PDB file of C-alpha atoms in Angstrom:
ATOM      1  CA  UNK A   1       0.081   0.039  -0.025  1.00  0.00           C
ATOM      2  CA  UNK A   2       1.106   3.523  -0.860  1.00  0.00           C
ATOM      3  CA  UNK A   3       1.535   6.142   1.955  1.00  0.00           C
ATOM      4  CA  UNK A   4       1.487   9.244  -0.068  1.00  0.00           C
ATOM      5  CA  UNK A   5       0.203   9.987  -3.543  1.00  0.00           C
ATOM      6  CA  UNK A   6       1.566  13.031  -5.239  1.00  0.00           C
ATOM      7  CA  UNK A   7      -0.867  14.784  -7.763  1.00  0.00           C
ATOM      8  CA  UNK A   8       1.441  17.569  -9.171  1.00  0.00           C
ATOM      9  CA  UNK A   9       1.836  18.470 -12.920  1.00  0.00           C
ATOM     10  CA  UNK A  10       5.096  20.520 -12.297  1.00  0.00           C
ATOM     11  CA  UNK A  11       7.743  17.551 -12.815  1.00  0.00           C
ATOM     12  CA  UNK A  12      10.561  19.512 -11.132  1.00  0.00           C
ATOM     13  CA  UNK A  13       8.406  20.272  -7.967  1.00  0.00           C
ATOM     14  CA  UNK A  14       6.966  16.732  -7.886  1.00  0.00           C
ATOM     15  CA  UNK A  15      10.556  14.911  -8.055  1.00  0.00           C
ATOM     16  CA  UNK A  16      11.669  17.361  -5.174  1.00  0.00           C
ATOM     17  CA  UNK A  17       8.717  16.542  -2.982  1.00  0.00           C
ATOM     18  CA  UNK A  18       8.860  12.884  -3.714  1.00  0.00           C
ATOM     19  CA  UNK A  19      12.651  12.727  -2.811  1.00  0.00           C
ATOM     20  CA  UNK A  20      12.061  14.560   0.347  1.00  0.00           C
ATOM     21  CA  UNK A  21       9.121  12.414   1.599  1.00  0.00           C
ATOM     22  CA  UNK A  22      11.162   9.300   0.447  1.00  0.00           C
ATOM     23  CA  UNK A  23      13.906  10.569   2.521  1.00  0.00           C
ATOM     24  CA  UNK A  24      11.646  10.404   5.504  1.00  0.00           C
ATOM     25  CA  UNK A  25      10.532   6.848   5.000  1.00  0.00           C
ATOM     26  CA  UNK A  26       7.524   7.380   2.998  1.00  0.00           C
ATOM     27  CA  UNK A  27       6.392   5.129   0.162  1.00  0.00           C
ATOM     28  CA  UNK A  28       5.505   7.808  -2.290  1.00  0.00           C
ATOM     29  CA  UNK A  29       3.658   7.480  -5.714  1.00  0.00           C
ATOM     30  CA  UNK A  30       2.858  10.303  -8.262  1.00  0.00           C
ATOM     31  CA  UNK A  31       0.544  10.601 -11.259  1.00  0.00           C
ATOM     32  CA  UNK A  32       1.903  10.985 -14.674  1.00  0.00           C
ATOM     33  CA  UNK A  33      -1.553  10.989 -16.601  1.00  0.00           C
ATOM     34  CA  UNK A  34      -3.840  13.597 -15.568  1.00  0.00           C
ATOM     35  CA  UNK A  35      -6.918  12.479 -17.439  1.00  0.00           C
ATOM     36  CA  UNK A  36      -7.768   9.940 -15.127  1.00  0.00           C
ATOM     37  CA  UNK A  37      -6.698  10.679 -11.630  1.00  0.00           C
ATOM     38  CA  UNK A  38      -9.584   8.798 -10.080  1.00  0.00           C
ATOM     39  CA  UNK A  39      -8.487   5.288 -11.481  1.00  0.00           C
ATOM     40  CA  UNK A  40      -4.650   6.039 -10.619  1.00  0.00           C
ATOM     41  CA  UNK A  41      -6.084   6.806  -6.893  1.00  0.00           C
ATOM     42  CA  UNK A  42      -8.260   3.459  -6.883  1.00  0.00           C
ATOM     43  CA  UNK A  43      -5.104   1.337  -8.179  1.00  0.00           C
ATOM     44  CA  UNK A  44      -2.533   2.997  -5.631  1.00  0.00           C
ATOM     45  CA  UNK A  45      -4.876   3.026  -2.536  1.00  0.00           C
ATOM     46  CA  UNK A  46      -2.849   5.745  -0.778  1.00  0.00           C
ATOM     47  CA  UNK A  47      -3.319   6.624   2.854  1.00  0.00           C
ATOM     48  CA  UNK A  48      -2.508  10.508   2.082  1.00  0.00           C
ATOM     49  CA  UNK A  49      -2.951  12.545  -0.908  1.00  0.00           C
ATOM     50  CA  UNK A  50      -1.206  15.707  -1.559  1.00  0.00           C
ATOM     51  CA  UNK A  51      -2.818  17.541  -4.591  1.00  0.00           C
ATOM     52  CA  UNK A  52      -2.116  20.761  -6.616  1.00  0.00           C
ATOM     53  CA  UNK A  53      -5.186  22.581  -7.577  1.00  0.00           C
ATOM     54  CA  UNK A  54      -4.278  23.812 -11.019  1.00  0.00           C
ATOM     55  CA  UNK A  55      -3.950  20.680 -12.877  1.00  0.00           C
ATOM     56  CA  UNK A  56      -4.398  20.018 -16.616  1.00  0.00           C
ATOM     57  CA  UNK A  57      -7.978  18.657 -17.751  1.00  0.00           C
ATOM     58  CA  UNK A  58      -9.875  19.211 -14.372  1.00  0.00           C
ATOM     59  CA  UNK A  59      -8.707  21.170 -11.338  1.00  0.00           C
ATOM     60  CA  UNK A  60      -8.061  19.568  -7.858  1.00  0.00           C
ATOM     61  CA  UNK A  61     -11.456  20.657  -6.767  1.00  0.00           C
ATOM     62  CA  UNK A  62     -13.088  18.728  -9.192  1.00  0.00           C
ATOM     63  CA  UNK A  63     -11.157  15.634  -8.184  1.00  0.00           C
ATOM     64  CA  UNK A  64     -11.771  16.263  -4.533  1.00  0.00           C
ATOM     65  CA  UNK A  65     -15.558  16.070  -5.139  1.00  0.00           C
ATOM     66  CA  UNK A  66     -15.155  12.767  -6.990  1.00  0.00           C
TER      67      UNK A  66
END
């Protein structure tokens, strides 16, 4: 099971956040395809999500409602 799922479309920021969290022992996953975040969420089953609000296709508020 995944500890944290990062949903961030800025690849540099996402890599830095992922490295920082993994340094502290967290199992971190990230999203590469933003068209179907809900399916990725279901597949990864994270304990926590860190999500950007400004995302391609649909914004973070949309995905929070889903």
